[in-house]
Amino acid sequence: MDTPTPAALHEAVLGWYDDHARELPWRGVQASPWSVMVSEFMLQQTPVARVLPVHEAWLDRWPTPADLAADTTGEAVRMWGRLGYPRRALRLHAAAVAIVERHDGAVPSSYDDLLALPGVGDYTAAAIASFAFGRRHVVLDTNVRRVLARAVSGVELPAPAVTRTERDVATSLLPDDDATAATWAVATMELGALVCTARQPDCGACPIARMCAWRAAGFPAYDGPPRRGQAWAGTDRQCRGRLMALAREHDIVTTAQAEAAWPEAGQRERCLAGLVDDGLLTQITPGRWALPG
DNA sequence: CAGTCGTGGAT
DNA sequence: TATCCAAGACT
């Protein structure tokens, strides 16, 4: 195995990205910071293919943060459609309101200002600062974590949560200048998304296969703590999902409709109350709910 | 820190 | 068919 020096990794990955980067609406010189920010919210735990049409419709309707901030949270939730995790729509709306109030309607460029916005955690703050403003930040998403786990640490998959060591490795590999660091961030993400995938990595197409510690070690299987699968059938998440689907389809959700969608009374009522508490629904009258106006 | 929070395509 | 997984954030 060749020595995986930072310079060698940079050259290989940046060269590969130059030839294989996807053309996405939120990339390129024409993409506004708002477009990047909307994409980052939508892409949290959601595949690119499903985000594309919603992102386009969203920016067509709300070209700026102020446009979204002036509309209702209910319309944001409706436009969110079936992307999943609809609280992200509420947080994006709240972030737009905060941008109008605190930043004169312009998406802030600093990591700290971004991190202070609703729905923006470490990853999203770093991603927006990097992709929209060309700042130098460690952008640690699931793709980058997997690429570094394999190429540098020699293991199949990263730990369930980001470790200190992991962040140190990523920091040590970050190029010195802002522009190269920003490209490195998006390039390593793209490599993880297209080549170094979770299920079936395409090592034959990988620009750093020569330098990959996992490959050199003979592809040892993951031996970390068991990764918890997400239960679904019969859970509150499934119940909430069905109730929200009803609310998107109808202006008013009645008790009869809710009962048909979820027969178990206790869980149904608990979930309705939870959705109201979250701000995803409002109770118009007893037995009638709707998206918040 | 571990649990919670949607959705649907791929294997 | 059941499981895994997809640019995480929040409590």
Short mmCIF file of C-alpha atoms in Angstrom, two decimals, chain A residues 10-271:
data_model
loop_
_atom_site.label_atom_id
_atom_site.label_comp_id
_atom_site.label_asym_id
_atom_site.label_seq_id
_atom_site.Cartn_x
_atom_site.Cartn_y
_atom_site.Cartn_z
CA HIS A 10 -5.89 15.45 -1.86
CA GLU A 11 -4.54 15.04 -5.35
CA ALA A 12 -6.36 11.77 -5.96
CA VAL A 13 -9.72 12.76 -4.51
CA LEU A 14 -9.79 16.28 -5.96
CA GLY A 15 -8.81 14.94 -9.37
CA TRP A 16 -11.52 12.31 -9.21
CA TYR A 17 -14.11 14.90 -8.17
CA ASP A 18 -13.17 17.15 -11.05
CA ASP A 19 -14.17 14.35 -13.43
CA HIS A 20 -17.07 12.72 -11.59
CA ALA A 21 -18.95 15.36 -9.61
CA ARG A 22 -22.69 15.31 -10.16
CA GLU A 23 -24.29 18.47 -11.41
CA LEU A 24 -26.78 19.29 -8.69
CA PRO A 25 -29.01 22.38 -8.43
CA TRP A 26 -27.42 23.48 -5.17
CA ARG A 27 -23.91 23.30 -6.60
CA GLY A 28 -22.15 25.68 -8.92
CA VAL A 29 -21.82 29.42 -9.18
CA GLN A 30 -25.50 30.04 -9.84
CA ALA A 31 -26.63 28.45 -6.56
CA SER A 32 -27.52 30.94 -3.82
CA PRO A 33 -26.61 30.36 -0.17
CA TRP A 34 -30.33 29.92 0.45
CA SER A 35 -30.45 27.16 -2.15
CA VAL A 36 -27.54 25.45 -0.42
CA MET A 37 -29.18 25.85 2.97
CA VAL A 38 -32.50 24.42 1.78
CA SER A 39 -30.69 21.46 0.24
CA GLU A 40 -28.81 20.76 3.46
CA PHE A 41 -32.01 20.66 5.49
CA MET A 42 -33.68 18.38 2.98
CA LEU A 43 -30.70 16.09 2.62
CA GLN A 44 -30.55 15.28 6.34
CA GLN A 45 -31.20 11.54 6.35
CA THR A 46 -32.82 11.76 2.92
CA PRO A 47 -31.48 10.56 -0.48
CA VAL A 48 -30.59 13.07 -3.19
CA ALA A 49 -33.04 11.61 -5.70
CA ARG A 50 -35.99 12.30 -3.42
CA VAL A 51 -34.83 15.80 -2.56
CA LEU A 52 -34.37 17.07 -6.14
CA PRO A 53 -38.02 17.76 -7.10
CA VAL A 54 -38.97 19.20 -3.71
CA HIS A 55 -35.93 21.46 -3.63
CA GLU A 56 -36.84 22.87 -7.03
CA ALA A 57 -40.46 23.50 -6.07
CA TRP A 58 -39.40 25.02 -2.74
CA LEU A 59 -37.04 27.58 -4.29
CA ASP A 60 -39.55 28.36 -7.00
CA ARG A 61 -42.09 29.26 -4.34
CA TRP A 62 -39.75 30.80 -1.77
CA PRO A 63 -36.71 32.23 -3.60
CA THR A 64 -35.41 33.92 -0.44
CA PRO A 65 -35.55 33.34 3.33
CA ALA A 66 -37.88 36.34 3.62
CA ASP A 67 -40.36 34.72 1.23
CA LEU A 68 -40.56 31.62 3.38
CA ALA A 69 -40.64 33.60 6.61
CA ALA A 70 -43.67 35.52 5.33
CA ASP A 71 -45.64 32.32 4.70
CA THR A 72 -47.14 29.93 7.25
CA THR A 73 -45.47 26.94 8.83
CA GLY A 74 -48.37 24.85 7.58
CA GLU A 75 -47.54 25.69 3.97
CA ALA A 76 -43.92 24.76 4.63
CA VAL A 77 -45.01 21.39 6.02
CA ARG A 78 -47.32 20.83 3.06
CA MET A 79 -44.60 21.68 0.55
CA TRP A 80 -42.22 19.38 2.43
CA GLY A 81 -44.41 16.55 1.16
CA ARG A 82 -43.13 13.07 1.85
CA LEU A 83 -39.49 13.87 2.48
CA GLY A 84 -39.90 12.59 6.00
CA TYR A 85 -39.02 14.10 9.38
CA PRO A 86 -41.46 17.02 8.82
CA ARG A 87 -40.12 18.86 11.84
CA ARG A 88 -37.28 19.79 9.51
CA ALA A 89 -39.80 21.92 7.59
CA LEU A 90 -40.73 23.73 10.79
CA ARG A 91 -37.08 24.27 11.65
CA LEU A 92 -36.29 25.55 8.16
CA HIS A 93 -39.17 27.99 8.47
CA ALA A 94 -37.97 29.08 11.91
CA ALA A 95 -34.46 29.47 10.55
CA ALA A 96 -35.79 31.70 7.78
CA VAL A 97 -37.57 33.85 10.36
CA ALA A 98 -34.36 34.11 12.39
CA ILE A 99 -32.38 35.06 9.28
CA VAL A 100 -34.80 37.90 8.59
CA GLU A 101 -34.73 39.06 12.20
CA ARG A 102 -31.03 38.69 12.94
CA HIS A 103 -29.28 38.81 9.58
CA ASP A 104 -31.28 41.21 7.47
CA GLY A 105 -32.64 38.38 5.36
CA ALA A 106 -29.27 37.08 4.19
CA VAL A 107 -28.05 33.58 5.06
CA PRO A 108 -25.12 34.14 7.46
CA SER A 109 -21.71 32.97 6.34
CA SER A 110 -20.05 32.18 9.66
CA TYR A 111 -20.19 28.78 11.29
CA ASP A 112 -21.23 30.26 14.64
CA ASP A 113 -24.10 32.29 13.21
CA LEU A 114 -25.28 29.29 11.22
CA LEU A 115 -25.04 26.96 14.20
CA ALA A 116 -27.31 29.29 16.16
CA LEU A 117 -30.14 28.79 13.65
CA PRO A 118 -32.93 26.28 14.36
CA GLY A 119 -32.30 22.89 12.76
CA VAL A 120 -28.62 23.63 12.13
CA GLY A 121 -26.17 21.36 13.92
CA ASP A 122 -22.44 20.93 13.51
CA TYR A 123 -22.63 19.19 10.16
CA THR A 124 -25.10 21.60 8.54
CA ALA A 125 -23.32 24.71 9.81
CA ALA A 126 -20.01 23.47 8.44
CA ALA A 127 -21.59 22.39 5.18
CA ILE A 128 -23.30 25.72 4.48
CA ALA A 129 -20.21 27.73 5.46
CA SER A 130 -18.11 25.51 3.24
CA PHE A 131 -20.33 24.96 0.21
CA ALA A 132 -22.08 28.31 0.04
CA PHE A 133 -19.28 30.57 1.24
CA GLY A 134 -16.07 28.67 0.56
CA ARG A 135 -14.99 28.64 4.20
CA ARG A 136 -12.57 26.08 5.63
CA HIS A 137 -14.37 23.66 7.94
CA VAL A 138 -14.32 19.99 8.83
CA VAL A 139 -17.49 18.67 7.25
CA LEU A 140 -18.21 15.35 8.91
CA ASP A 141 -21.22 13.64 7.45
CA THR A 142 -21.93 9.94 7.15
CA ASN A 143 -20.17 9.77 3.77
CA VAL A 144 -16.98 11.46 4.90
CA ARG A 145 -16.94 9.42 8.08
CA ARG A 146 -17.17 6.20 6.11
CA VAL A 147 -14.46 7.21 3.62
CA LEU A 148 -12.05 8.15 6.40
CA ALA A 149 -12.91 5.09 8.47
CA ARG A 150 -11.92 2.89 5.57
CA ALA A 151 -9.09 4.77 3.90
CA VAL A 152 -7.35 5.96 7.06
CA SER A 153 -8.50 3.82 9.96
CA GLY A 154 -8.83 0.54 8.10
CA VAL A 155 -12.29 -0.35 9.36
CA GLU A 156 -15.44 -0.94 7.39
CA LEU A 157 -17.68 1.55 9.17
CA PRO A 158 -17.29 4.40 11.64
CA ALA A 159 -18.50 4.27 15.24
CA PRO A 160 -22.16 5.08 15.96
CA ALA A 161 -21.22 8.57 17.12
CA VAL A 162 -18.40 10.87 16.05
CA THR A 163 -15.32 10.33 18.22
CA ARG A 164 -12.59 12.76 19.16
CA THR A 165 -10.05 10.71 17.25
CA GLU A 166 -12.24 10.75 14.20
CA ARG A 167 -12.51 14.51 14.25
CA ASP A 168 -8.77 14.83 14.75
CA VAL A 169 -8.13 12.68 11.69
CA ALA A 170 -10.51 14.77 9.61
CA THR A 171 -8.91 17.98 10.86
CA SER A 172 -5.42 16.75 10.04
CA LEU A 173 -6.49 16.05 6.48
CA LEU A 174 -8.18 19.39 5.85
CA PRO A 175 -6.31 21.39 3.17
CA ASP A 176 -4.84 24.68 4.38
CA ASP A 177 -6.53 27.18 2.13
CA ASP A 178 -10.26 27.86 2.17
CA ALA A 179 -11.06 27.11 -1.44
CA THR A 180 -9.26 23.76 -1.52
CA ALA A 181 -10.71 22.80 1.86
CA ALA A 182 -14.23 23.49 0.61
CA THR A 183 -13.68 21.39 -2.51
CA TRP A 184 -12.08 18.64 -0.43
CA ALA A 185 -15.17 18.56 1.78
CA VAL A 186 -17.63 18.17 -1.07
CA ALA A 187 -15.30 15.78 -2.92
CA THR A 188 -14.92 13.36 -0.02
CA MET A 189 -18.67 13.44 0.48
CA GLU A 190 -19.22 12.70 -3.19
CA LEU A 191 -16.72 9.85 -3.06
CA GLY A 192 -18.63 8.28 -0.20
CA ALA A 193 -21.96 8.79 -1.93
CA LEU A 194 -20.95 7.40 -5.32
CA VAL A 195 -18.02 4.99 -4.82
CA CYS A 196 -17.24 4.19 -1.19
CA THR A 197 -20.84 3.28 -0.41
CA ALA A 198 -22.06 1.48 2.69
CA ARG A 199 -23.32 -1.67 1.00
CA GLN A 200 -21.17 -2.29 -2.06
CA PRO A 201 -18.11 -0.08 -2.40
CA ASP A 202 -16.79 0.11 -5.95
CA CYS A 203 -13.10 -0.10 -5.16
CA GLY A 204 -12.30 -0.51 -8.85
CA ALA A 205 -13.48 3.04 -9.42
CA CYS A 206 -11.92 4.50 -6.28
CA PRO A 207 -9.13 7.05 -6.73
CA ILE A 208 -7.58 6.22 -3.36
CA ALA A 209 -7.87 2.42 -3.45
CA ARG A 210 -4.06 2.20 -3.58
CA MET A 211 -3.90 4.07 -0.30
CA CYS A 212 -6.88 2.49 1.44
CA ALA A 213 -6.10 0.96 4.84
CA TRP A 214 -9.30 -1.11 4.86
CA ARG A 215 -8.46 -2.61 1.49
CA ALA A 216 -4.86 -3.26 2.53
CA ALA A 217 -6.11 -5.09 5.61
CA GLY A 218 -8.25 -7.42 3.50
CA PHE A 219 -11.63 -5.73 4.07
CA PRO A 220 -12.19 -6.88 7.67
CA ALA A 221 -15.87 -6.90 8.59
CA TYR A 222 -17.36 -4.35 10.97
CA ASP A 223 -16.79 -5.42 14.56
CA GLY A 224 -17.93 -2.40 16.51
CA PRO A 225 -20.98 -2.10 18.77
CA PRO A 226 -24.22 -3.38 17.20
CA ARG A 227 -25.91 -0.74 15.08
CA ARG A 228 -29.47 -0.38 16.25
CA GLY A 229 -32.06 -0.81 13.56
CA GLN A 230 -35.03 1.50 13.63
CA ALA A 231 -38.26 -0.23 14.52
CA TRP A 232 -41.15 0.88 12.41
CA ALA A 233 -44.31 -1.24 12.38
CA GLY A 234 -46.65 -0.14 15.11
CA THR A 235 -44.43 2.67 16.37
CA ASP A 236 -45.41 6.25 17.08
CA ARG A 237 -43.34 7.24 14.07
CA GLN A 238 -45.53 5.19 11.77
CA CYS A 239 -48.67 6.51 13.44
CA ARG A 240 -47.48 10.11 13.20
CA GLY A 241 -46.55 9.57 9.56
CA ARG A 242 -50.03 8.38 8.69
CA LEU A 243 -51.67 11.26 10.52
CA MET A 244 -49.44 13.81 8.80
CA ALA A 245 -50.19 12.22 5.43
CA LEU A 246 -53.88 12.78 6.15
CA ALA A 247 -53.22 16.41 7.06
CA ARG A 248 -51.36 16.97 3.79
CA GLU A 249 -54.18 15.42 1.78
CA HIS A 250 -57.10 17.14 3.45
CA ASP A 251 -57.65 20.68 4.71
CA ILE A 252 -59.30 19.24 7.81
CA VAL A 253 -58.59 15.91 9.50
CA THR A 254 -61.59 14.52 11.38
CA THR A 255 -61.66 11.99 14.19
CA ALA A 256 -63.28 9.50 11.80
CA GLN A 257 -60.43 9.87 9.32
CA ALA A 258 -57.86 9.53 12.05
CA GLU A 259 -59.55 6.40 13.39
CA ALA A 260 -59.55 4.87 9.92
CA ALA A 261 -55.85 5.64 9.53
CA TRP A 262 -54.89 4.35 12.99
CA PRO A 263 -57.44 2.24 14.89
CA GLU A 264 -55.60 1.97 18.21
CA ALA A 265 -57.12 4.80 20.24
CA GLY A 266 -54.51 5.38 22.89
CA GLN A 267 -51.60 5.62 20.52
CA ARG A 268 -53.57 7.67 18.00
CA GLU A 269 -54.54 10.25 20.60
CA ARG A 270 -51.06 10.39 22.04
CA CYS A 271 -49.60 10.98 18.60
#
